[in-house]
Short mmCIF file of C-alpha atoms in Angstrom, two decimals:
data_model
loop_
_atom_site.label_atom_id
_atom_site.label_comp_id
_atom_site.label_asym_id
_atom_site.label_seq_id
_atom_site.Cartn_x
_atom_site.Cartn_y
_atom_site.Cartn_z
CA UNK A 412 87.83 135.76 103.24
CA UNK A 413 87.06 139.88 103.78
CA UNK A 414 83.29 138.36 104.52
CA UNK A 415 84.38 135.68 106.66
CA UNK A 416 86.73 137.80 108.33
CA UNK A 417 83.37 139.62 109.15
CA UNK A 418 81.40 137.18 110.35
CA UNK A 419 83.93 136.05 112.66
CA UNK A 420 84.26 139.58 113.93
CA UNK A 421 80.77 139.52 114.85
CA UNK A 422 80.54 136.36 116.06
CA UNK A 423 80.85 137.77 119.67
CA UNK A 424 78.21 140.55 119.52
CA UNK A 425 76.11 137.77 118.33
CA UNK A 426 76.89 135.43 121.34
CA UNK A 427 76.57 138.36 123.77
CA UNK A 428 73.21 139.06 122.47
CA UNK A 429 72.04 135.66 122.63
CA UNK A 430 73.32 136.06 126.68
CA UNK A 431 71.17 139.04 126.39
CA UNK A 432 68.03 138.10 124.99
CA UNK A 433 67.76 134.82 125.97
CA UNK A 434 65.29 135.47 128.66
CA UNK A 435 62.82 137.56 126.51
CA UNK A 436 63.14 135.12 123.29
CA UNK A 437 62.42 132.17 125.57
CA UNK A 438 59.01 133.78 127.41
CA UNK A 439 58.07 134.59 123.49
CA UNK A 440 58.21 130.66 122.65
CA UNK A 441 56.28 129.94 125.52
CA UNK A 442 53.37 130.98 124.08
CA UNK A 443 54.42 129.26 120.41
CA UNK A 444 52.57 125.69 119.50
CA UNK A 445 55.93 124.13 119.75
CA UNK A 446 56.88 125.71 123.08
CA UNK A 447 56.68 124.74 127.10
CA UNK A 448 52.50 125.10 126.70
CA UNK A 449 52.09 123.56 123.52
CA UNK A 450 48.44 123.74 122.38
CA UNK A 451 47.34 124.22 126.33
CA UNK A 452 49.14 127.78 126.21
CA UNK A 453 45.66 129.37 125.25
CA UNK A 454 43.50 127.50 127.82
CA UNK A 455 45.63 128.40 130.54
CA UNK A 456 45.65 131.92 129.35
CA UNK A 457 41.63 131.89 129.73
CA UNK A 458 41.84 129.61 133.05
CA UNK A 459 43.97 132.85 134.28
CA UNK A 460 41.69 135.57 132.82
CA UNK A 461 38.13 134.07 135.15
CA UNK A 462 40.47 133.49 137.75
CA UNK A 463 43.33 135.73 139.04
CA UNK A 464 44.74 137.96 136.27
CA UNK A 465 41.60 140.70 136.67
CA UNK A 466 43.14 140.73 140.27
CA UNK A 467 47.03 141.39 139.11
CA UNK A 468 46.13 143.94 136.54
CA UNK A 469 44.02 145.01 138.82
CA UNK A 470 45.68 145.79 141.79
CA UNK A 471 49.25 146.47 139.98
CA UNK A 472 47.80 149.13 138.09
CA UNK A 473 46.05 150.47 141.79
CA UNK A 474 49.31 150.25 142.92
CA UNK A 475 51.34 152.04 140.41
CA UNK A 476 48.74 154.74 139.94
CA UNK A 477 49.10 155.96 143.92
CA UNK A 478 52.64 155.84 143.62
CA UNK A 479 53.62 157.64 140.73
CA UNK A 480 51.13 160.10 141.69
CA UNK A 481 52.69 160.18 145.49
CA UNK A 482 56.44 160.24 144.33
CA UNK A 483 55.29 163.04 141.56
CA UNK A 484 54.30 165.01 144.59
CA UNK A 485 57.22 164.55 146.48
CA UNK A 486 59.83 164.87 144.73
CA UNK A 487 58.83 167.66 142.73
CA UNK A 488 57.56 169.55 145.95
CA UNK A 489 61.20 168.65 147.29
CA UNK A 490 62.83 169.41 144.26
CA UNK A 491 61.34 172.71 143.59
CA UNK A 492 61.98 173.77 147.79
CA UNK A 493 65.57 173.63 146.91
CA UNK A 494 65.97 175.09 143.76
CA UNK A 495 63.44 177.87 143.59
CA UNK A 496 63.99 178.90 147.58
CA UNK A 497 66.31 179.39 149.65
CA UNK A 498 65.99 179.67 154.14
CA UNK A 499 67.88 177.98 156.33
CA UNK A 500 69.55 174.17 155.65
CA UNK A 501 68.99 174.19 151.90
CA UNK A 502 72.08 172.96 151.04
CA UNK A 503 71.70 170.46 153.49
CA UNK A 504 68.87 169.17 152.40
CA UNK A 505 69.94 169.39 148.59
CA UNK A 506 71.83 165.85 149.91
CA UNK A 507 69.89 164.87 152.30
CA UNK A 508 66.67 163.48 150.35
CA UNK A 509 69.03 161.87 148.62
CA UNK A 510 69.48 159.35 151.22
CA UNK A 511 66.28 157.20 150.80
CA UNK A 512 67.89 155.75 147.45
CA UNK A 513 70.29 153.99 149.62
CA UNK A 514 67.14 152.09 151.67
CA UNK A 515 66.11 149.09 149.63
CA UNK A 516 61.93 149.18 149.57
CA UNK A 517 62.04 145.85 151.55
CA UNK A 518 63.96 146.65 154.42
CA UNK A 519 61.94 149.85 154.95
CA UNK A 520 58.71 147.47 154.44
CA UNK A 521 60.90 145.36 157.56
CA UNK A 522 61.40 147.96 159.71
CA UNK A 523 57.73 149.65 159.30
CA UNK A 524 55.91 146.64 160.30
CA UNK A 525 57.97 145.89 162.95
CA UNK A 526 57.77 149.30 165.09
CA UNK A 527 54.27 149.77 163.60
CA UNK A 528 52.41 146.48 163.87
CA UNK A 529 49.77 145.10 166.46
CA UNK A 530 52.98 143.53 168.62
CA UNK A 531 55.21 146.13 167.69
CA UNK A 532 56.70 148.32 170.51
CA UNK A 533 54.34 151.85 169.58
CA UNK A 534 50.84 150.30 169.72
CA UNK A 535 52.37 148.01 172.82
CA UNK A 536 53.43 151.29 174.50
CA UNK A 537 49.88 153.35 173.64
CA UNK A 538 48.16 150.21 175.22
CA UNK A 539 50.38 150.14 178.07
CA UNK A 540 50.59 153.74 178.86
CA UNK A 541 46.44 154.51 178.07
CA UNK A 542 45.25 151.43 178.65
CA UNK A 543 43.42 151.05 175.11
CA UNK A 544 43.01 147.43 173.79
CA UNK A 545 43.08 146.03 170.33
CA UNK A 546 44.21 147.86 166.96
CA UNK A 547 45.32 151.35 167.25
CA UNK A 548 46.83 151.60 164.03
CA UNK A 549 45.68 150.92 160.30
CA UNK A 550 47.62 147.31 159.33
CA UNK A 551 50.96 148.18 157.95
CA UNK A 552 50.61 145.46 155.46
CA UNK A 553 48.57 146.40 153.07
CA UNK A 554 48.39 148.18 150.05
CA UNK A 555 48.13 151.73 151.45
CA UNK A 556 50.68 150.78 153.47
CA UNK A 557 53.00 149.26 150.23
CA UNK A 558 52.28 152.59 148.86
CA UNK A 559 53.59 154.38 151.45
CA UNK A 560 56.80 152.13 151.12
CA UNK A 561 57.37 153.10 148.01
CA UNK A 562 56.51 156.89 147.92
CA UNK A 563 59.20 157.35 150.05
CA UNK A 564 61.86 154.69 148.87
CA UNK A 565 61.45 155.56 145.38
CA UNK A 566 60.71 159.37 145.07
CA UNK A 567 64.95 160.75 144.85
CA UNK A 568 64.18 159.02 140.79
CA UNK A 569 61.75 162.21 140.79
CA UNK A 570 63.94 164.60 142.86
CA UNK A 571 66.68 163.83 140.76
CA UNK A 572 65.01 164.92 137.50
CA UNK A 573 62.86 167.59 138.48
CA UNK A 574 65.75 169.34 140.94
CA UNK A 575 67.70 168.82 137.68
CA UNK A 576 65.38 170.52 135.14
CA UNK A 577 64.37 173.57 137.42
CA UNK A 578 67.90 174.40 137.88
CA UNK A 579 69.16 174.53 134.61
CA UNK A 580 66.10 175.72 132.78
CA UNK A 581 63.94 177.79 135.02
CA UNK A 582 66.12 179.75 137.32
CA UNK A 583 66.95 182.66 134.60
CA UNK A 584 63.35 182.51 132.94
CA UNK A 585 62.28 182.81 136.98
CA UNK A 586 64.50 185.77 137.01
CA UNK A 587 63.07 187.52 133.77
CA UNK A 588 59.24 186.88 135.16
CA UNK A 589 60.41 188.53 138.53
CA UNK A 590 61.73 191.48 136.38
CA UNK A 591 58.04 191.84 134.67
CA UNK A 592 55.93 192.15 137.98
CA UNK A 593 54.83 188.29 138.13
CA UNK A 594 54.02 187.13 141.20
CA UNK A 595 55.54 183.92 142.99
CA UNK A 596 52.34 181.62 142.64
CA UNK A 597 52.38 182.53 138.79
CA UNK A 598 55.91 182.55 138.18
CA UNK A 599 55.73 179.01 139.88
CA UNK A 600 52.74 178.30 137.34
CA UNK A 601 53.30 179.50 134.56
CA UNK A 602 57.45 178.71 133.96
CA UNK A 603 58.80 176.03 136.41
CA UNK A 604 56.13 173.52 136.51
CA UNK A 605 55.56 173.51 132.44
CA UNK A 606 59.65 173.07 132.67
CA UNK A 607 59.73 170.31 134.85
CA UNK A 608 56.53 168.49 133.99
CA UNK A 609 58.64 166.40 131.32
CA UNK A 610 61.37 165.42 133.99
CA UNK A 611 58.74 164.68 136.58
CA UNK A 612 57.44 162.42 134.05
CA UNK A 613 60.88 160.59 133.19
CA UNK A 614 61.27 160.00 137.34
CA UNK A 615 57.73 158.77 138.03
CA UNK A 616 58.71 156.03 134.98
CA UNK A 617 61.34 155.33 136.94
CA UNK A 618 59.53 154.81 139.33
CA UNK A 619 56.76 152.73 137.83
CA UNK A 620 59.46 149.86 136.82
CA UNK A 621 60.75 149.75 140.37
CA UNK A 622 57.55 149.56 141.54
CA UNK A 623 56.68 146.97 138.60
CA UNK A 624 59.79 145.00 139.49
CA UNK A 625 59.87 144.62 143.10
CA UNK A 626 59.04 141.22 145.18
CA UNK A 627 60.40 141.88 148.29
CA UNK A 628 57.55 144.47 149.41
CA UNK A 629 54.13 142.87 147.70
CA UNK A 630 55.24 139.34 148.34
CA UNK A 631 55.72 140.60 152.52
CA UNK A 632 52.55 142.55 152.75
CA UNK A 633 50.83 139.67 150.67
CA UNK A 634 50.02 142.26 148.11
CA UNK A 635 48.14 139.94 144.90
CA UNK A 636 50.74 142.02 142.30
CA UNK A 637 52.08 140.04 138.78
CA UNK A 638 56.11 139.86 140.72
CA UNK A 639 53.92 137.48 143.19
CA UNK A 640 51.55 136.23 140.91
CA UNK A 641 54.45 134.62 138.66
CA UNK A 642 56.27 133.19 141.38
CA UNK A 643 53.50 131.71 143.03
CA UNK A 644 52.24 129.80 139.54
CA UNK A 645 55.85 128.75 139.57
CA UNK A 646 56.95 127.62 142.87
CA UNK A 647 53.48 126.67 144.76
CA UNK A 648 51.46 125.94 141.04
CA UNK A 649 54.38 124.64 139.27
CA UNK A 650 53.44 125.81 136.06
CA UNK A 651 55.16 127.22 134.36
CA UNK A 652 53.28 128.28 131.14
CA UNK A 653 51.59 130.29 133.39
CA UNK A 654 54.97 132.00 135.24
CA UNK A 655 56.03 132.65 131.71
CA UNK A 656 52.81 134.24 130.27
CA UNK A 657 52.23 136.00 133.21
CA UNK A 658 55.99 137.17 133.12
CA UNK A 659 55.44 138.50 129.21
CA UNK A 660 52.59 140.66 130.31
CA UNK A 661 54.28 141.81 132.82
CA UNK A 662 57.22 142.71 130.26
CA UNK A 663 54.81 144.30 127.97
CA UNK A 664 53.42 146.52 130.97
CA UNK A 665 57.28 147.54 131.60
CA UNK A 666 57.84 148.49 128.22
CA UNK A 667 55.05 150.51 128.03
CA UNK A 668 56.36 152.39 131.16
CA UNK A 669 59.72 152.65 129.12
CA UNK A 670 58.41 154.07 125.92
CA UNK A 671 56.87 156.66 128.02
CA UNK A 672 60.03 157.35 130.37
CA UNK A 673 62.02 157.54 127.18
CA UNK A 674 59.48 159.84 125.03
CA UNK A 675 59.76 162.59 128.36
CA UNK A 676 63.61 162.60 127.97
CA UNK A 677 63.09 163.47 124.50
CA UNK A 678 60.96 166.42 125.86
CA UNK A 679 63.31 167.32 128.14
CA UNK A 680 66.38 167.00 125.62
CA UNK A 681 63.86 169.34 123.16
CA UNK A 682 63.54 172.04 126.54
CA UNK A 683 67.12 171.78 127.80
CA UNK A 684 67.90 172.86 123.85
CA UNK A 685 64.99 175.30 123.39
CA UNK A 686 65.78 177.20 126.60
CA UNK A 687 69.43 177.47 127.18
CA UNK A 688 71.14 178.22 130.18
CA UNK A 689 72.46 181.59 129.55
CA UNK A 690 71.15 183.98 132.36
CA UNK A 691 70.94 180.77 135.04
CA UNK A 692 73.79 182.05 136.70
CA UNK A 693 72.67 185.83 137.63
CA UNK A 694 69.12 184.22 138.84
CA UNK A 695 69.16 183.68 143.06
CA UNK A 696 66.69 181.58 144.94
CA UNK A 697 63.85 183.76 146.07
CA UNK A 698 64.51 184.25 150.16
CA UNK A 699 62.10 182.86 152.58
CA UNK A 700 61.13 184.09 155.79
CA UNK A 701 58.64 183.66 158.70
CA UNK A 702 56.48 180.73 158.36
CA UNK A 703 56.95 179.67 154.89
CA UNK A 704 60.54 178.73 156.28
CA UNK A 705 58.62 175.91 158.30
CA UNK A 706 57.30 175.10 155.38
CA UNK A 707 59.94 174.53 153.11
CA UNK A 708 61.34 172.57 156.41
CA UNK A 709 58.59 170.69 156.49
CA UNK A 710 58.14 169.55 152.72
CA UNK A 711 62.06 168.94 153.06
CA UNK A 712 62.40 167.07 156.28
CA UNK A 713 59.09 165.05 155.87
CA UNK A 714 59.94 162.16 153.04
CA UNK A 715 63.86 162.19 154.57
CA UNK A 716 62.16 161.73 158.32
CA UNK A 717 60.13 158.45 156.65
CA UNK A 718 62.48 157.18 154.32
CA UNK A 719 65.13 156.97 155.84
CA UNK A 720 65.96 158.59 159.45
CA UNK A 721 62.88 156.56 161.03
CA UNK A 722 63.24 152.87 159.57
CA UNK A 723 67.33 153.32 160.07
CA UNK A 724 65.83 154.32 164.17
CA UNK A 725 63.81 151.53 164.35
CA UNK A 726 66.43 149.22 162.56
CA UNK A 727 68.76 150.02 165.50
CA UNK A 728 66.28 149.34 168.21
CA UNK A 729 66.57 145.53 168.41
CA UNK A 730 70.57 145.70 167.63
CA UNK A 731 70.33 147.78 170.80
CA UNK A 732 67.97 145.90 173.15
CA UNK A 733 70.18 142.72 172.42
CA UNK A 734 72.91 142.11 170.87
CA UNK A 735 72.91 138.29 171.78
CA UNK A 736 70.14 137.57 170.02
CA UNK A 737 71.89 138.46 166.31
CA UNK A 738 72.77 135.94 164.46
CA UNK A 739 76.81 137.20 164.11
CA UNK A 740 78.55 133.71 163.27
CA UNK A 741 76.59 133.68 159.88
CA UNK A 742 76.53 137.44 159.22
CA UNK A 743 79.93 137.31 157.74
CA UNK A 744 79.21 134.27 155.22
CA UNK A 745 76.03 136.21 154.24
CA UNK A 746 78.34 138.42 153.29
CA UNK A 747 81.15 137.19 151.83
CA UNK A 748 78.46 135.27 149.85
CA UNK A 749 76.84 138.74 148.48
CA UNK A 750 80.23 140.19 148.16
CA UNK A 751 81.92 137.45 145.72
CA UNK A 752 78.52 137.58 143.99
CA UNK A 753 78.56 141.34 143.38
CA UNK A 754 82.57 141.24 142.73
CA UNK A 755 82.47 138.79 140.00
CA UNK A 756 79.12 140.71 138.15
CA UNK A 757 80.63 144.10 138.40
CA UNK A 758 83.96 142.20 136.55
CA UNK A 759 82.13 140.51 134.38
CA UNK A 760 79.56 143.96 133.66
CA UNK A 761 82.52 146.67 133.51
CA UNK A 762 83.81 144.14 130.38
CA UNK A 763 80.68 143.91 128.71
CA UNK A 764 80.38 147.25 128.79
CA UNK A 765 83.38 148.00 127.72
CA UNK A 766 83.22 145.94 124.70
CA UNK A 767 79.96 147.23 123.52
CA UNK A 768 81.28 150.52 124.20
CA UNK A 769 84.26 150.36 122.26
CA UNK A 770 82.58 148.56 119.38
CA UNK A 771 80.26 151.82 119.42
CA UNK A 772 83.24 153.81 119.10
CA UNK A 773 85.31 151.97 116.37
CA UNK A 774 82.02 152.61 114.06
CA UNK A 775 78.22 150.98 115.22
CA UNK A 776 76.96 149.03 112.46
CA UNK A 777 73.39 147.57 112.49
CA UNK A 778 74.47 144.61 114.70
CA UNK A 779 76.34 146.49 117.01
CA UNK A 780 73.44 149.24 118.42
CA UNK A 781 70.88 145.84 118.20
CA UNK A 782 73.28 144.59 121.37
CA UNK A 783 74.07 147.77 122.81
CA UNK A 784 70.10 148.12 122.72
CA UNK A 785 69.57 145.45 124.29
CA UNK A 786 71.89 145.54 127.58
CA UNK A 787 70.19 149.02 127.83
CA UNK A 788 66.88 147.64 128.05
CA UNK A 789 67.66 145.04 130.66
CA UNK A 790 68.04 147.15 133.57
CA UNK A 791 63.82 147.91 132.79
CA UNK A 792 63.36 143.70 132.85
CA UNK A 793 62.23 142.55 136.67
CA UNK A 794 64.54 140.70 138.45
CA UNK A 795 61.25 137.87 138.30
CA UNK A 796 60.62 137.63 134.40
CA UNK A 797 64.45 137.76 133.74
CA UNK A 798 64.56 134.14 136.51
CA UNK A 799 61.30 132.42 134.64
CA UNK A 800 63.20 133.92 131.05
CA UNK A 801 66.20 131.78 131.89
CA UNK A 802 64.47 128.73 133.59
CA UNK A 803 61.97 127.88 130.51
CA UNK A 804 64.88 126.81 128.11
CA UNK A 805 66.85 125.04 130.58
CA UNK A 806 64.16 123.03 131.60
CA UNK A 807 63.77 122.33 128.35
CA UNK A 808 67.29 121.43 127.75
CA UNK A 809 67.16 119.26 130.81
CA UNK A 810 63.96 117.06 129.23
CA UNK A 811 66.15 116.51 126.09
CA UNK A 812 69.45 115.76 127.08
CA UNK A 813 69.00 115.03 131.29
CA UNK A 814 72.99 113.21 130.79
CA UNK A 815 74.14 116.65 130.26
CA UNK A 816 72.98 118.15 133.80
CA UNK A 817 72.46 121.45 132.75
CA UNK A 818 69.90 121.91 135.26
CA UNK A 819 72.07 121.29 137.76
CA UNK A 820 75.12 123.56 136.04
CA UNK A 821 72.66 126.75 136.11
CA UNK A 822 71.10 125.99 139.63
CA UNK A 823 73.55 124.69 141.83
CA UNK A 824 76.16 126.96 140.43
CA UNK A 825 76.80 130.52 140.40
CA UNK A 826 76.04 130.37 136.76
CA UNK A 827 72.81 131.00 136.60
CA UNK A 828 72.75 133.93 139.24
CA UNK A 829 75.54 135.84 137.50
CA UNK A 830 74.19 135.32 134.02
CA UNK A 831 71.09 136.80 135.73
CA UNK A 832 73.00 139.46 137.08
CA UNK A 833 74.38 140.41 133.63
CA UNK A 834 70.95 140.60 131.68
CA UNK A 835 69.51 142.73 134.90
CA UNK A 836 72.15 145.21 135.05
CA UNK A 837 74.95 145.47 132.55
CA UNK A 838 73.07 148.38 131.58
CA UNK A 839 74.11 149.98 134.25
CA UNK A 840 77.84 149.55 133.66
CA UNK A 841 76.68 150.16 130.03
CA UNK A 842 75.64 153.77 130.87
CA UNK A 843 78.36 154.74 133.45
CA UNK A 844 80.96 153.67 130.84
CA UNK A 845 79.48 155.53 127.60
CA UNK A 846 79.32 158.38 129.51
CA UNK A 847 83.29 158.63 130.16
CA UNK A 848 83.63 157.61 126.73
CA UNK A 849 81.37 161.22 124.98
CA UNK A 850 84.39 162.66 127.48
CA UNK A 851 87.46 161.55 125.22
CA UNK A 852 88.03 163.52 121.74
CA UNK A 853 87.42 161.33 118.62
CA UNK A 854 91.03 162.89 117.69
CA UNK A 855 92.81 161.08 120.30
CA UNK A 856 91.94 158.33 118.57
CA UNK A 857 92.63 159.46 114.81
CA UNK A 858 96.47 160.32 116.33
CA UNK A 859 96.89 156.97 117.60
CA UNK A 860 95.68 155.22 114.47
CA UNK A 861 97.78 157.52 112.77
CA UNK A 862 101.34 156.46 114.55
CA UNK A 863 99.63 152.73 113.71
CA UNK A 864 98.09 151.96 117.08
CA UNK A 865 95.82 148.76 116.56
CA UNK A 866 92.46 148.30 117.90
CA UNK A 867 93.83 146.97 121.17
CA UNK A 868 96.74 149.04 122.13
CA UNK A 869 94.16 152.19 121.60
CA UNK A 870 92.11 150.70 123.90
CA UNK A 871 94.50 149.64 126.60
CA UNK A 872 96.66 152.93 126.17
CA UNK A 873 94.30 155.87 125.18
CA UNK A 874 90.92 154.96 126.42
CA UNK A 875 91.46 152.69 129.79
CA UNK A 876 93.95 155.29 131.45
CA UNK A 877 90.82 157.98 130.47
CA UNK A 878 87.81 155.97 131.59
CA UNK A 879 89.04 154.34 134.68
CA UNK A 880 87.29 156.30 137.02
CA UNK A 881 83.81 155.74 134.96
CA UNK A 882 84.55 152.21 134.91
CA UNK A 883 85.02 152.51 138.74
CA UNK A 884 81.83 154.29 138.98
CA UNK A 885 80.36 151.35 136.65
CA UNK A 886 81.63 148.82 138.85
CA UNK A 887 80.21 149.94 142.24
CA UNK A 888 76.76 150.42 140.81
CA UNK A 889 76.86 147.22 139.60
CA UNK A 890 78.10 145.90 142.90
CA UNK A 891 75.66 147.75 145.24
CA UNK A 892 72.52 146.47 142.90
CA UNK A 893 73.62 143.20 143.31
CA UNK A 894 73.96 143.12 146.64
CA UNK A 895 70.25 144.89 147.08
CA UNK A 896 68.64 142.35 144.33
CA UNK A 897 65.79 140.37 145.82
CA UNK A 898 63.38 138.43 143.42
CA UNK A 899 66.51 136.35 141.26
CA UNK A 900 68.70 135.91 144.07
CA UNK A 901 66.15 134.32 146.03
CA UNK A 902 65.42 131.48 143.10
CA UNK A 903 68.64 131.17 141.31
CA UNK A 904 70.93 131.33 144.17
CA UNK A 905 73.06 127.98 144.19
CA UNK A 906 72.67 126.35 147.72
CA UNK A 907 74.11 127.35 150.85
CA UNK A 908 74.67 130.65 149.38
CA UNK A 909 72.19 133.01 150.93
CA UNK A 910 73.08 136.60 150.46
CA UNK A 911 72.40 139.34 152.71
CA UNK A 912 69.10 140.47 151.39
CA UNK A 913 67.81 136.88 150.40
CA UNK A 914 68.25 136.62 154.79
CA UNK A 915 66.70 139.45 155.35
CA UNK A 916 63.46 138.42 153.39
CA UNK A 917 64.03 135.37 154.98
CA UNK A 918 63.87 136.08 158.36
CA UNK A 919 61.06 138.90 157.89
CA UNK A 920 59.20 136.31 156.43
CA UNK A 921 59.23 134.20 159.62
CA UNK A 922 58.07 137.08 161.76
CA UNK A 923 62.09 137.24 163.41
CA UNK A 924 62.04 140.70 162.46
CA UNK A 925 64.62 141.85 165.15
CA UNK A 926 67.20 139.45 163.81
CA UNK A 927 66.61 140.61 160.21
CA UNK A 928 67.48 143.96 161.15
CA UNK A 929 71.41 143.12 160.83
CA UNK A 930 71.61 142.37 157.55
CA UNK A 931 69.38 144.95 156.44
CA UNK A 932 71.31 147.34 157.83
CA UNK A 933 74.27 146.33 156.20
CA UNK A 934 72.92 146.56 152.84
CA UNK A 935 71.71 150.17 153.65
CA UNK A 936 75.31 150.61 154.70
CA UNK A 937 76.52 149.14 151.66
CA UNK A 938 74.20 151.40 149.87
CA UNK A 939 75.43 154.77 151.23
CA UNK A 940 78.44 154.17 149.11
CA UNK A 941 76.85 155.78 145.62
CA UNK A 942 74.66 157.92 147.63
CA UNK A 943 77.52 159.63 148.63
CA UNK A 944 79.21 159.96 145.30
CA UNK A 945 75.66 161.07 143.73
CA UNK A 946 75.54 163.78 146.19
CA UNK A 947 79.43 164.81 146.13
CA UNK A 948 79.05 164.88 142.17
CA UNK A 949 76.01 167.11 141.95
CA UNK A 950 78.07 169.73 144.68
CA UNK A 951 80.32 169.68 141.96
CA UNK A 952 78.71 170.28 139.51
CA UNK A 953 76.42 172.80 140.64
CA UNK A 954 79.45 174.63 142.05
#
């Protein structure tokens, strides 16, 4: 009986593990002889290897190389400027540099395309003013245009981690080196950069995971990456085996990048424990004067201008020109669909996170640690991979038992899209709830148990009041991520349930960029909420 009771208590965790791991397991199953492709799976792979696969691999790696390099340079330079130096406006730039986080990369791509393309206002104005003809600027929708969009949209990941590393670990060592007579260039080269290197590497890994998971920018710019190849194989070629294999290869690449990120995080913790924080309060940034102030302003202002200010102004232009062409009547329906899906997913994600974090708190066994590990990996899995991983078993069940209507249940209701959201975004809620649990002393649990409190009463009467802020933050982050999610929503959304992200993509794809400005700006406004909260939290911690 005790063993049966333990199995019954573990049943919810087993079900949750199945829900979270089904997409990956389905992709692996497609490679088996009795899977989706059967004996033809390897033949399909050989065919792709001789045709499209080298192009997907080369383009994806080339894109990642330049995006990672650009984000590392921009993010670390901005972090060093606001951390190591003092100049007018430094405090303002500390939070202004976070603003591109509120701008989805695909929205930035729409804004730049609308303004800089051949028929855009800039080239039209130049041709009219100077009598020039033809293309005056390089094509925006290109690989290099995508690199620029990703760099100005994603550099805050590097900026945040590098700023934290420099502020906590480099300041007092820089001050000690200054007192020993080391010049500024040597202090930066010998102290600041080595200490910030693990943080920069971790930030670049996050940037690369976001780049690999993107669909909006690469699809809109016509770049043949893994993600666009997955959708082309599934939707255009109707080849589920090819889509599953491309998804598996993309997932393997993401796992490699994730391993590098975790290794960099471990190096960051080692550096933090080895350096300490003893004298950081005594260190003061180097005061800049004269022309150096202009360089600091340029380093800090240019990313904000390119990553947030310019795209917002580009999208406000069609709104100011003619309000009558905008789809105001349908905008409320799009917004309601986005908020409804975001609200449902946020609530379910918080419940999953609370259950997992509470199970870990009570005593993490092998099963609990495994499920938590699965939930933590979900955010790294691209939306396109999750879509293929969910639809493959649905297709198998539909073929075996069409009378059950599994396909209609998953694809025509909110079940499929919410399931995909949970697989991808439960990690966001779990991280926030676990950070809240880390601030609750274990002695409170012991006191409650001594007073006779059971598990549910402990969670409801002791933990929940102390976790309200963490769960609210978790729900907000999940809500915003769902609002901006494009790849999974594009395929799994129910009929007549277009969201703001899907509508913005469809309008931009149809070259109706002026109409796409309204839903795009709505997404930016929603994304500003967590950025403002993050900025306040950073100012509180630094204060």
